[in-house]
Coordinates of C-alpha atoms in Angstrom, one line a residue:
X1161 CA 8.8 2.4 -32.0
X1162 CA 5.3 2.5 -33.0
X1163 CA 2.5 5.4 -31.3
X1164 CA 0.7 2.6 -30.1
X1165 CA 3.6 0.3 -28.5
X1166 CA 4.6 3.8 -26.5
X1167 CA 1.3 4.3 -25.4
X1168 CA 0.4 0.8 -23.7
X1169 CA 4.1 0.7 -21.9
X1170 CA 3.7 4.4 -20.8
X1171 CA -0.1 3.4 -19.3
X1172 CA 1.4 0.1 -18.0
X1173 CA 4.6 2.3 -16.4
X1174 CA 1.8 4.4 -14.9
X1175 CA 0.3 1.2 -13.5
X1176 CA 3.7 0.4 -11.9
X1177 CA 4.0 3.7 -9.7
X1178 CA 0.6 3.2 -8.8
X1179 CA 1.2 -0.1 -7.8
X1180 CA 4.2 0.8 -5.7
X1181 CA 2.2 3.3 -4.1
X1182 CA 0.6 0.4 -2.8
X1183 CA 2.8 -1.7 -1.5
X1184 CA 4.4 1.5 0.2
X1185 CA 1.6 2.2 2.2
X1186 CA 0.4 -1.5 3.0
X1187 CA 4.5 -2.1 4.1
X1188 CA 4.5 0.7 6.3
X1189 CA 1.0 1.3 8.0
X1190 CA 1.1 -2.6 9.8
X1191 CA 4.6 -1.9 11.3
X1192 CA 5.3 1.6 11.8
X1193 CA 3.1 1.9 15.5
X1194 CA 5.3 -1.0 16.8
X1195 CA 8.6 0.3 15.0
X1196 CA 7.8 3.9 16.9
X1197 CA 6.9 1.8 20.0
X1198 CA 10.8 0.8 19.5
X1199 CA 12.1 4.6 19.6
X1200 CA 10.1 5.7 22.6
X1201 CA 7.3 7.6 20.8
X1202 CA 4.2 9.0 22.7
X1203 CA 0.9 7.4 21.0
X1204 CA 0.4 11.1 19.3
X1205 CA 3.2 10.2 17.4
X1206 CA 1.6 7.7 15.0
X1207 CA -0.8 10.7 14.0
X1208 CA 2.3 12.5 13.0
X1209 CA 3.8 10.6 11.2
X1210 CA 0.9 9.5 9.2
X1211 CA -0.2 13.6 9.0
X1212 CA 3.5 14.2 7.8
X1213 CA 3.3 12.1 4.4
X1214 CA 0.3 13.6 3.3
X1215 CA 1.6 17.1 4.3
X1216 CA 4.4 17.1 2.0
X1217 CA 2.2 15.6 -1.0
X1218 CA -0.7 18.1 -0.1
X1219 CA 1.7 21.0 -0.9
X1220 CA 3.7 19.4 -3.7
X1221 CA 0.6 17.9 -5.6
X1222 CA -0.5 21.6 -7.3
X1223 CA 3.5 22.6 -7.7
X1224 CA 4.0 19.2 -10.0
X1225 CA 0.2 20.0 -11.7
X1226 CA 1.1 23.2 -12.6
X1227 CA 4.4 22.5 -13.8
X1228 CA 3.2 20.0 -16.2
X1229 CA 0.2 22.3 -17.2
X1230 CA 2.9 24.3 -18.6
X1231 CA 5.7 22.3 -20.0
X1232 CA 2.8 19.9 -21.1
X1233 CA 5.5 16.9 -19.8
X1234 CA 5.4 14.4 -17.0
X1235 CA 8.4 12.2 -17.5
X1236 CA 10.9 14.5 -15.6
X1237 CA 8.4 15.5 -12.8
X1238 CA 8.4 11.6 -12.3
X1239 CA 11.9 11.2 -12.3
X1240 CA 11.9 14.4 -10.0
X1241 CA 9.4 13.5 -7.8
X1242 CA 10.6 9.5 -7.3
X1243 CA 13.9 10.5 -5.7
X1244 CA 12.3 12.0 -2.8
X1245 CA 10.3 8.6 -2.4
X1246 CA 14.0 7.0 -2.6
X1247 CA 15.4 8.9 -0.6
X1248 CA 12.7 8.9 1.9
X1249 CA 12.8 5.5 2.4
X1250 CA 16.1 5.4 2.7
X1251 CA 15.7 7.7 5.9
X1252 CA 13.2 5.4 7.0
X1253 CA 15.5 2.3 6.6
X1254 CA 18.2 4.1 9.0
X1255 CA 15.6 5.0 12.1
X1256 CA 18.1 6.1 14.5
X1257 CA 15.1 8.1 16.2
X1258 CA 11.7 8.9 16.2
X1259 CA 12.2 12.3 14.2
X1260 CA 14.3 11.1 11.5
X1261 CA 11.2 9.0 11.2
X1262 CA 9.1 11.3 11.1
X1263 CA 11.3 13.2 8.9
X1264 CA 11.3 10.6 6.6
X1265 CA 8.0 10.2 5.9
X1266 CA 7.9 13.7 5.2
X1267 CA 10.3 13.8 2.4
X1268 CA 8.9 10.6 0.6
X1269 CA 5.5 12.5 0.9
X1270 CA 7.0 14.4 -1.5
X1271 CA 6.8 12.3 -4.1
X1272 CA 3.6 12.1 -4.0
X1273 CA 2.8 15.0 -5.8
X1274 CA 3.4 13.3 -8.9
X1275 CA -0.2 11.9 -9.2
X1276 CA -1.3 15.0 -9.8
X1277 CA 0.6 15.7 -13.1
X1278 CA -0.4 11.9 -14.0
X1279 CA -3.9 11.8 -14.0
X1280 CA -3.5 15.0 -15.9
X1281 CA -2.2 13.4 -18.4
X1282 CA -4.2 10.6 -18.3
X1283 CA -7.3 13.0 -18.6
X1284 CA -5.6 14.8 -22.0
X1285 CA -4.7 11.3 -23.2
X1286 CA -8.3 9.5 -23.1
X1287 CA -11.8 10.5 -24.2
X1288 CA -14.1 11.3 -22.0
X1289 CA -16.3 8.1 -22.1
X1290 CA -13.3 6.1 -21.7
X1291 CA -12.1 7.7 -18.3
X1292 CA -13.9 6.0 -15.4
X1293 CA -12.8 2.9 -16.8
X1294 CA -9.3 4.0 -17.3
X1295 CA -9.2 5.6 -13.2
X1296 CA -10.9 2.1 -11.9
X1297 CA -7.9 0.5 -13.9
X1298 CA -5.1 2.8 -12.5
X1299 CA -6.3 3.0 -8.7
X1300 CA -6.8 -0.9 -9.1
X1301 CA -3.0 -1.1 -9.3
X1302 CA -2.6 0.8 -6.2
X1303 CA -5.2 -1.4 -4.2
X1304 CA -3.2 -4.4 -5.9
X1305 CA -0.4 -2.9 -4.4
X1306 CA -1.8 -2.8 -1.1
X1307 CA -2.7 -6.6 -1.2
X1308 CA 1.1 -7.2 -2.3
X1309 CA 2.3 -5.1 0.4
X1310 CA 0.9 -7.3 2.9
X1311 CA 2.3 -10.1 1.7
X1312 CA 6.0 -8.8 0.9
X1313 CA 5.8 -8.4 5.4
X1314 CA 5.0 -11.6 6.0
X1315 CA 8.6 -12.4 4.7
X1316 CA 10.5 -9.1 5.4
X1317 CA 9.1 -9.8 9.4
X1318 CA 12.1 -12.4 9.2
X1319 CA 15.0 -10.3 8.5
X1320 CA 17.5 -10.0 11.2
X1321 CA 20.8 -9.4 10.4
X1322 CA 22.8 -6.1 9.9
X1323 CA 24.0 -4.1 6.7
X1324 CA 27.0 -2.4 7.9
X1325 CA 26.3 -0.1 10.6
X1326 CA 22.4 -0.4 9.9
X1327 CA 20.3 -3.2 11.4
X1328 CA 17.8 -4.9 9.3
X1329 CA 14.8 -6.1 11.0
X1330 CA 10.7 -6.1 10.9
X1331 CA 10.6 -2.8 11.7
X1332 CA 13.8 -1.3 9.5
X1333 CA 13.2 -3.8 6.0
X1334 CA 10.3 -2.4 4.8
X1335 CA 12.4 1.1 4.4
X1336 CA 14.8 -0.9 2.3
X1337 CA 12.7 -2.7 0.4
X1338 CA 11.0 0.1 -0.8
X1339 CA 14.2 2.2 -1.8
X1340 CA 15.4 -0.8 -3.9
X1341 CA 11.7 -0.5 -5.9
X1342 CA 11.7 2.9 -6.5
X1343 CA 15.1 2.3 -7.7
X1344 CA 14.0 0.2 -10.2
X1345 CA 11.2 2.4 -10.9
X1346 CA 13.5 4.8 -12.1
X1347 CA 14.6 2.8 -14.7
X1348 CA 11.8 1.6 -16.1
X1349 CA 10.3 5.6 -16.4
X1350 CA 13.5 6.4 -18.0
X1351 CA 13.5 3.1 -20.5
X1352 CA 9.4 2.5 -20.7
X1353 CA 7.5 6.0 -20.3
X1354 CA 6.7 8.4 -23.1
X1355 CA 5.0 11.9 -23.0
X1356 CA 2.4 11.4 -24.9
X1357 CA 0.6 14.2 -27.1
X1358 CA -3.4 15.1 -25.9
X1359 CA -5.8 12.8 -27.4
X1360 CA -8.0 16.5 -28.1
X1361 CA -5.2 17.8 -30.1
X1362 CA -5.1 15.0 -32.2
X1363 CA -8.7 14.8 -33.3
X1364 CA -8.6 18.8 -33.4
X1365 CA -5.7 18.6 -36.1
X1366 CA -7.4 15.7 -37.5
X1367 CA -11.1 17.2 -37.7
X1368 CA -9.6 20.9 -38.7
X1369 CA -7.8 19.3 -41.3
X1370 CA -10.7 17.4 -42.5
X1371 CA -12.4 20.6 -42.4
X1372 CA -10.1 22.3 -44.5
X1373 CA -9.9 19.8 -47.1
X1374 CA -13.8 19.7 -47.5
X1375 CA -13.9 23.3 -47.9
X1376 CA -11.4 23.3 -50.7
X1377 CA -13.2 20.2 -52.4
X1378 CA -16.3 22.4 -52.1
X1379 CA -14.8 25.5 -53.5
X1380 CA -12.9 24.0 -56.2
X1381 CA -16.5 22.4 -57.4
X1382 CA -18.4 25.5 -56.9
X1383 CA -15.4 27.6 -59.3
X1384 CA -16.0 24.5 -62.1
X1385 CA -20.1 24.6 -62.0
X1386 CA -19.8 28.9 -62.3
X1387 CA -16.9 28.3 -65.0
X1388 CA -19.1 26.2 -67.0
X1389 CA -22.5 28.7 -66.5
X1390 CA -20.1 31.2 -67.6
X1391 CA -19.8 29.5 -70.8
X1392 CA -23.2 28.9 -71.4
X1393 CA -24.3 32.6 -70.7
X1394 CA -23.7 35.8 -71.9
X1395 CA -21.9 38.2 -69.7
X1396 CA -23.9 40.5 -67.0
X1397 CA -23.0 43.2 -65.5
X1398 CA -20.9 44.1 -62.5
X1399 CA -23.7 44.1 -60.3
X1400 CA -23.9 39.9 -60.5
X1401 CA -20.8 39.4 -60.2
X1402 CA -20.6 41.8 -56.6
X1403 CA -23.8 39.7 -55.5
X1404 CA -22.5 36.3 -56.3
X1405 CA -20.8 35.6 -52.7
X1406 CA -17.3 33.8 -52.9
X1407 CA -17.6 32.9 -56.7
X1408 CA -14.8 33.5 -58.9
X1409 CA -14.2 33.4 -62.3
X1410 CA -11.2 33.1 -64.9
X1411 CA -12.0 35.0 -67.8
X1412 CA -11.4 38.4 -68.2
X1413 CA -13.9 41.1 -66.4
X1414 CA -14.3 44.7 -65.9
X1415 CA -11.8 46.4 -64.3
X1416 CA -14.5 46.7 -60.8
X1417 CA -15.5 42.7 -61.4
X1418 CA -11.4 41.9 -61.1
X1419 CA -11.4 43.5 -57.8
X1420 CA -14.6 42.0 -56.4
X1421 CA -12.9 38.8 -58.2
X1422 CA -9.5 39.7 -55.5
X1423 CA -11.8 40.2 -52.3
X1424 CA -13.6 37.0 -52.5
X1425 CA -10.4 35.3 -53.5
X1426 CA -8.7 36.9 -50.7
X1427 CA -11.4 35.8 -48.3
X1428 CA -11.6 32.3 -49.6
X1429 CA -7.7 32.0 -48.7
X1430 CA -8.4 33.8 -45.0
X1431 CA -11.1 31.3 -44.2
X1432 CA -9.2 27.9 -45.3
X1433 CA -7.0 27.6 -42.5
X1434 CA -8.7 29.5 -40.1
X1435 CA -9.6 26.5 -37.9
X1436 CA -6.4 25.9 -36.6
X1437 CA -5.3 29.0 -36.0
X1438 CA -8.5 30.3 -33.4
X1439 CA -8.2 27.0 -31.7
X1440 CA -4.3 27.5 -31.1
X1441 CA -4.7 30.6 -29.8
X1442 CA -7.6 29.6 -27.3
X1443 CA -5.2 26.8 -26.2
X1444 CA -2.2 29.0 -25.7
X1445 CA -4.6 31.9 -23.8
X1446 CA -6.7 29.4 -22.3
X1447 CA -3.9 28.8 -19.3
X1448 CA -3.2 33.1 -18.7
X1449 CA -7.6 33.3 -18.3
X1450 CA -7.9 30.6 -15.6
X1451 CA -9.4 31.8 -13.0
X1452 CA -9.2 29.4 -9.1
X1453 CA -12.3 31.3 -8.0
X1454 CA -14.8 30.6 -11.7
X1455 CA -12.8 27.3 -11.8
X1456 CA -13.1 25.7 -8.3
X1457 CA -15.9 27.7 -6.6
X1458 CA -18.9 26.1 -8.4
X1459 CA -21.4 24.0 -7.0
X1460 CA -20.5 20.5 -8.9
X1461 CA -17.0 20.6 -8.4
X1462 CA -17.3 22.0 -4.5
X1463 CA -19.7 19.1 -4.1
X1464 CA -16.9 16.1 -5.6
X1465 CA -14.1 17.9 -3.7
X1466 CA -16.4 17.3 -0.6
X1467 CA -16.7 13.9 -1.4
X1468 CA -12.9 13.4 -1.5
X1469 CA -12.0 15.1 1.9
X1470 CA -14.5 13.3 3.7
X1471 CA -14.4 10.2 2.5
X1472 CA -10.4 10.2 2.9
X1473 CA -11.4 11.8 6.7
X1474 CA -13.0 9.0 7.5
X1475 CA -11.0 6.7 5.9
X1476 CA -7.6 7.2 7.1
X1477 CA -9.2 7.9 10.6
X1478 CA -10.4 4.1 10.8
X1479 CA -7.1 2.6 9.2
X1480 CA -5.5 5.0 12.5
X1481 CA -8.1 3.2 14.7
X1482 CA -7.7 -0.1 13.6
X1483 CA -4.0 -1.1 14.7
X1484 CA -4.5 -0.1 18.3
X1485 CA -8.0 -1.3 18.6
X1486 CA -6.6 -4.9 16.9
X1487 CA -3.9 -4.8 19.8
X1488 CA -6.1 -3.9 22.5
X1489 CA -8.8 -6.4 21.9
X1490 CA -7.8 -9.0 20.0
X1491 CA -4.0 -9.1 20.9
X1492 CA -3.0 -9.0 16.7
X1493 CA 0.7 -8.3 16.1
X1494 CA 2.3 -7.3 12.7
X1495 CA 1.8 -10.6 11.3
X1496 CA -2.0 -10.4 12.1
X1497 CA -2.3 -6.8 10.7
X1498 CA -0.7 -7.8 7.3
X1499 CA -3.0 -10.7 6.7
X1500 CA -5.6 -8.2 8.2
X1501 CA -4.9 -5.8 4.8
X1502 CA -4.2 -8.1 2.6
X1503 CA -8.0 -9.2 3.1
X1504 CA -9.5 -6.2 2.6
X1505 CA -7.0 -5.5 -0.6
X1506 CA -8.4 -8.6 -2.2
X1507 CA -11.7 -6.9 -1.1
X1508 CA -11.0 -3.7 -3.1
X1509 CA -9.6 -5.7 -6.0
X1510 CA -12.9 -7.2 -6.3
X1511 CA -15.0 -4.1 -5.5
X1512 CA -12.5 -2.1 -7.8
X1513 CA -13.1 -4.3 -11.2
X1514 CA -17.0 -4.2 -10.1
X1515 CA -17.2 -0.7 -10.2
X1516 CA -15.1 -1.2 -13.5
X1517 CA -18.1 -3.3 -15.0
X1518 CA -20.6 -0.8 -13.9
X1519 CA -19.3 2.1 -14.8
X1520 CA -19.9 0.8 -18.6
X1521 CA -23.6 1.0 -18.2
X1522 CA -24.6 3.5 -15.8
X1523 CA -23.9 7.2 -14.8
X1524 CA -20.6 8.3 -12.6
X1525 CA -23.3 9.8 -10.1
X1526 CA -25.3 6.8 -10.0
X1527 CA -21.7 5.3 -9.2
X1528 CA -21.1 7.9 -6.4
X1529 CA -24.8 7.3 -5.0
X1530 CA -24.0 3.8 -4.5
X1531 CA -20.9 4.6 -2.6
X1532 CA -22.0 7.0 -0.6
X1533 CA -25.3 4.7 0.4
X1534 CA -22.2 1.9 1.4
X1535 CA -20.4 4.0 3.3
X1536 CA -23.1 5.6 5.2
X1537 CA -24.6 2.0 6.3
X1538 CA -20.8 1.5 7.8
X1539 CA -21.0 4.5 9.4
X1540 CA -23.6 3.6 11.4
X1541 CA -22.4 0.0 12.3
X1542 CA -19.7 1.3 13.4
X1543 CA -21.1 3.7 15.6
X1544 CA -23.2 0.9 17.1
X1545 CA -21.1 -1.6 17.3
X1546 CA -17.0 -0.4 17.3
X1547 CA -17.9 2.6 19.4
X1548 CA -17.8 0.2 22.5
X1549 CA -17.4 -3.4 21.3
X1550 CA -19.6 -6.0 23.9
X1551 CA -19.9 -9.5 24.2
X1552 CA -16.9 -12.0 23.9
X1553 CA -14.0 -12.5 21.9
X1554 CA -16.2 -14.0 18.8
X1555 CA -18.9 -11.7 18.9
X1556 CA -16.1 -8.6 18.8
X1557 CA -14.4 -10.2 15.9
X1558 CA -18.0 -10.3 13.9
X1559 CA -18.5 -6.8 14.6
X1560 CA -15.3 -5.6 13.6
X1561 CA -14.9 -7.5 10.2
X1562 CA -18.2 -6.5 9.0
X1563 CA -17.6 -2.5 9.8
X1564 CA -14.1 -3.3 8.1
X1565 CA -15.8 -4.8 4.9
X1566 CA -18.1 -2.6 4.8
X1567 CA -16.0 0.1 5.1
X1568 CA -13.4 -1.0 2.4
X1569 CA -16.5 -2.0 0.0
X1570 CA -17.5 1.9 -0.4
X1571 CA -14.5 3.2 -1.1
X1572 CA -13.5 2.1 -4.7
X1573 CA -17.5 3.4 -6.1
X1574 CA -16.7 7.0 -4.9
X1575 CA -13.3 7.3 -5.5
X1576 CA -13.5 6.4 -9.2
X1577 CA -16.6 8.6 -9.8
X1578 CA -15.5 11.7 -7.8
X1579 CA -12.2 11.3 -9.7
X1580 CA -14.0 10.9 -12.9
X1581 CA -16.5 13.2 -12.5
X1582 CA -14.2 16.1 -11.7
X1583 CA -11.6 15.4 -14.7
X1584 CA -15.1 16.4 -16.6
X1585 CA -16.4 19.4 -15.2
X1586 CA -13.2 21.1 -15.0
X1587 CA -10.9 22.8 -17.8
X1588 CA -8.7 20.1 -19.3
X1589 CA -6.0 22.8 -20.3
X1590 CA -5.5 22.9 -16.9
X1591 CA -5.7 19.1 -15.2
X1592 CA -2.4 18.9 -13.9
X1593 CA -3.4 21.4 -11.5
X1594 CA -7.1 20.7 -11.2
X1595 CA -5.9 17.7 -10.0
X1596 CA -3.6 18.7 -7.6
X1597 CA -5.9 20.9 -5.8
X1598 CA -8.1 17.4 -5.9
X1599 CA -5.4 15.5 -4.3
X1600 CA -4.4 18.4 -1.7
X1601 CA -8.1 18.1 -0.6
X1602 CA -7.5 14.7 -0.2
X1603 CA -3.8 15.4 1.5
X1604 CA -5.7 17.5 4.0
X1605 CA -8.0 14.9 4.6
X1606 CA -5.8 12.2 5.1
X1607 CA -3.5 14.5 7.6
X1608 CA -6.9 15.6 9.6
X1609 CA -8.1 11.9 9.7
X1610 CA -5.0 10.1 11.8
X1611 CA -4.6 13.2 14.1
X1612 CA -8.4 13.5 15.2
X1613 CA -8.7 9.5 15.4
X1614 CA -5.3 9.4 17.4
X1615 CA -6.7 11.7 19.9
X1616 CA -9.8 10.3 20.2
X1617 CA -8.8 6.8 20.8
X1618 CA -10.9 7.0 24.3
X1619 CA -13.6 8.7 23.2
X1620 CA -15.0 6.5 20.3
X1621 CA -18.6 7.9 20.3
X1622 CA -17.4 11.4 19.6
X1623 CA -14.7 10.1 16.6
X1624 CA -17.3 8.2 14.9
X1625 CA -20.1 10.7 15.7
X1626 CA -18.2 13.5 13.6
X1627 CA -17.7 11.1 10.7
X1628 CA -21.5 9.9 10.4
X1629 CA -22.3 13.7 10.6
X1630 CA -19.5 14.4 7.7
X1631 CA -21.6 11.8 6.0
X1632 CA -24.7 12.8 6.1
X1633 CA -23.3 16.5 5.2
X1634 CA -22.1 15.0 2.0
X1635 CA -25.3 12.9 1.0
X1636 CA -27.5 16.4 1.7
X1637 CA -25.2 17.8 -0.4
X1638 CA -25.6 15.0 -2.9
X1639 CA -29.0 15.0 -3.1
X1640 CA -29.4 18.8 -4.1
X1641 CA -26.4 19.0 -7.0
X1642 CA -27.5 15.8 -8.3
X1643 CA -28.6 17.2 -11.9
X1644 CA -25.4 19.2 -12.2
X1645 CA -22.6 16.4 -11.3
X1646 CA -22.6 14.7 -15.1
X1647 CA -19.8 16.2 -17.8
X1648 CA -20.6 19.6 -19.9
X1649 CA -22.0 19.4 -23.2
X1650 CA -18.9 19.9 -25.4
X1651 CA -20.5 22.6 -28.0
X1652 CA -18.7 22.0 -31.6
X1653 CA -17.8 25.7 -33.0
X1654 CA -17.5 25.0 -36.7
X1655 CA -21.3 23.1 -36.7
X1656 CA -21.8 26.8 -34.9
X1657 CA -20.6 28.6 -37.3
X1658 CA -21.7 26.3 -40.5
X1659 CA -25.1 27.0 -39.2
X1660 CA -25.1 30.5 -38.5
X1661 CA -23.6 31.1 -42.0

């Protein structure tokens, strides 16, 4: 099958678990406080359960990096890391009580991991210019997801029957229908995905090789033009030929000529293929010198691992708020809450292949600053407004939906430019893991967020306060690395040493 066949089905593969992704979490989230209502959970529970799935994937994220830092493969950590979605689900599906609930979500948190070892590859597999563009394409697919999701409830709300000893209804069918994708997920990573090689290795070989050849060419012309001075002149002494640096000449010389002859010889054959074999064994040292500490603890990357936690703190903390705050003023149900998300995902769709057009002509920071500015002008509405709604049932509706849309409208312009922006100013030897530590921070946010909005459910001004002071935290923050969030200036070592010779 041809390179480039494997490469578009393994990119649209990736797009599938993405995808899935979605549709997993916009199945779940509208259901799962009325479906634990059903078991006789306390409120706190929903926290829980929402903390539990990003627990498992905050751990596992770095594990699956790491392991495909080294084995430099991603197919079997997919495999791997899809059978604990499967069988998560499948726990979900059987609900006999609250705990194998929450159990559940904790084993298909699992599988989470796996992004990290996939935007690892994506960030070997694609030039840097390309990769915003690339990451608004792949989290598009998850935000599709999510406006799928919502529609796939409107029709699995009218299951009712039973499957053996199992009941199938609202509350149980999105646990099945979600084992029976990832099943087929399975198959179509085992039948459609490829590991594919790192685009730098390629044009390394390919430039080194180059390289190589044009130093030969330029050798073998230099030996013809002294071959035919040679002929011209009458033979000088030893001292010309010791001078004359990498010539070499075929007729017969003085005994000392011959072995000034065999060291420049010699040293012409030691510097043809030297620029694969430097390069190979920066690669293969590169992973035994990382250092966390030189790696993580600089100012650009601790600013865009900011930007993820609190972003994703505030995000899942509102998508917490918003199910019991839809019941208890506007009386929405399950069916009301899907439609509810499947609004906003045509709303990140949109924002999504925006930021995809934008990010063609202007900076990933100018991307973030735009974000940031959205999300900080939701902030505030929602403090005003959503901290204690007034006014009738209209007037409470119009407050909420423009706090939601602004809300969902920020979110696509930072995550693609954090995401972006760190795959740059971090080692890509080591993006499997880089990027697992990025998704932790995010896992951590995202188990912070439901438990401090589930315990703050009667104390609004105090939940949203802490989030517009995260906020502003972040765009101080902003602000003063601005000049240092933009990629490294790759420094080409044989133009280095060209020139210094």
């Amino acid at each position: 099958m041809d390179n480039r066949l494997k490469r578009k089905l393994t990119f649209f593969t990736i797009g599938l678990i993405f995808l899935l992704s979605g549709v997993e979490y916009a199945v779940i989230l509208p259901t799962i406080w009325m479906y634990l209502q059903t078991l006789d959970a306390a409120p706190y529970f929903l926290g829980l359960a929402l903390s539990a799935f990003s627990l498992t994937g905050l751990l596992s994220g770095p594990l699956f990096g790491h392991w495909s830092d080294r084995t430099r493969t991603t197919k079997k950590i997919i495999l791997f890391a899809n059978f604990f979605e499967l069988i998560g689900n499948l726990m979900y599906f059987m609900g006999y009580s609250k705990w194998l609930l929450l159990s559940s979500r904790l084993v298909a948190g699992i599988g989470t991991g796996a992004g990290s070892s996939i935007f690892g590859v994506l960030t070997r597999s694609t030039a840097p210019k390309d990769r915003a563009t690339v990451f608004a394409s792949v989290m598009a697919c998850r935000q599709a997801g999510l406006l799928i999701g919502p529609a796939c409830n409107v029709f699995l709300r009218l299951c009712d029957f039973h499957l053996g000893p199992f009941v199938v209804n609202k509350y149980t069918a999105p646990g099945l229908f979600m084992c029976l994708l990832w099943t087929l997920l399975q198959l179509a990573v085992i039948f459609m995905y490829w590991d594919l090689p790192p685009l730098e290795n390629r044009e390394d070989t390919q430039s080194s090789t180059g390289q190589s050849m044009e130093e030969e060419d330029h050798e073998h012309e230099r030996v013809l033009v002294e071959e035919d001075n040679d002929e011209e002149r009458p033979l000088m002494g030893s001292q010309e030929v010791e001078g004359s640096y990498g010539s070499v000449l075929e007729s017969k010389p003085p005994r000392l000529d011959a072995s000034a002859a065999s060291n420049t010889t010699l040293n012409s054959i030691s510097e043809s293929p030297s620029p694969e074999l430097p390069e190979s064994h920066e690669s293969s040292c590169s992973y035994k010198e990382f250092s966390i500490s030189r790696e993580f603890l600089r100012e650009e990357v601790v600013v865009l691992l900011a930007a993820q936690f609190i972003t994703l703190f505030n995000q899942t903390a509102l998508e917490t708020m918003v199910t019991p705050m839809t019941q208890k003023y506007f009386g929405y149900g399950e069916l009301e809450n899907s439609v509810m998300y499947c609004l906003c995902g045509v709303e990140v769709i949109a924002a999504f292949l925006f930021v995809y057009w934008l990010s063609q002509r202007v900076a990933e920071r100018v991307v973030l600053a735009i974000g940031l500015t959205i999300c900080n002008v939701s902030a505030v509405w929602c403090l005003i407004f959503l901290a204690n709604p007034l006014g009738g049932f209209p007037w409470r509706l119009t407050e909420f939906i423009i706090g939601v849309f602004l809300q969902v409208l920020g979110l696509p312009f930072v995550a693609v430019a954090q995401v972006s922006l760190f795959s740059k100013v971090t080692a890509v030897e080591t993006q499997g893991f880089s990027q697992g530590v990025r998704r932790s921070v995010g896992g951590l946010a995202t188990i912070m967020g439901p438990l401090w909005s589930g315990g703050l459910t009667e104390n609004m001004y105090i939940m949203l306060g802490v989030m517009m002071a995260l906020l502003a935290l972040l765009t101080m923050m902003l602000a003063f690395s601005y000049e240092r969030l933009v990629a490294p200036v790759a420094v080409d070592e044989s133009d280095e040493s060209v020139s210094s010779g």
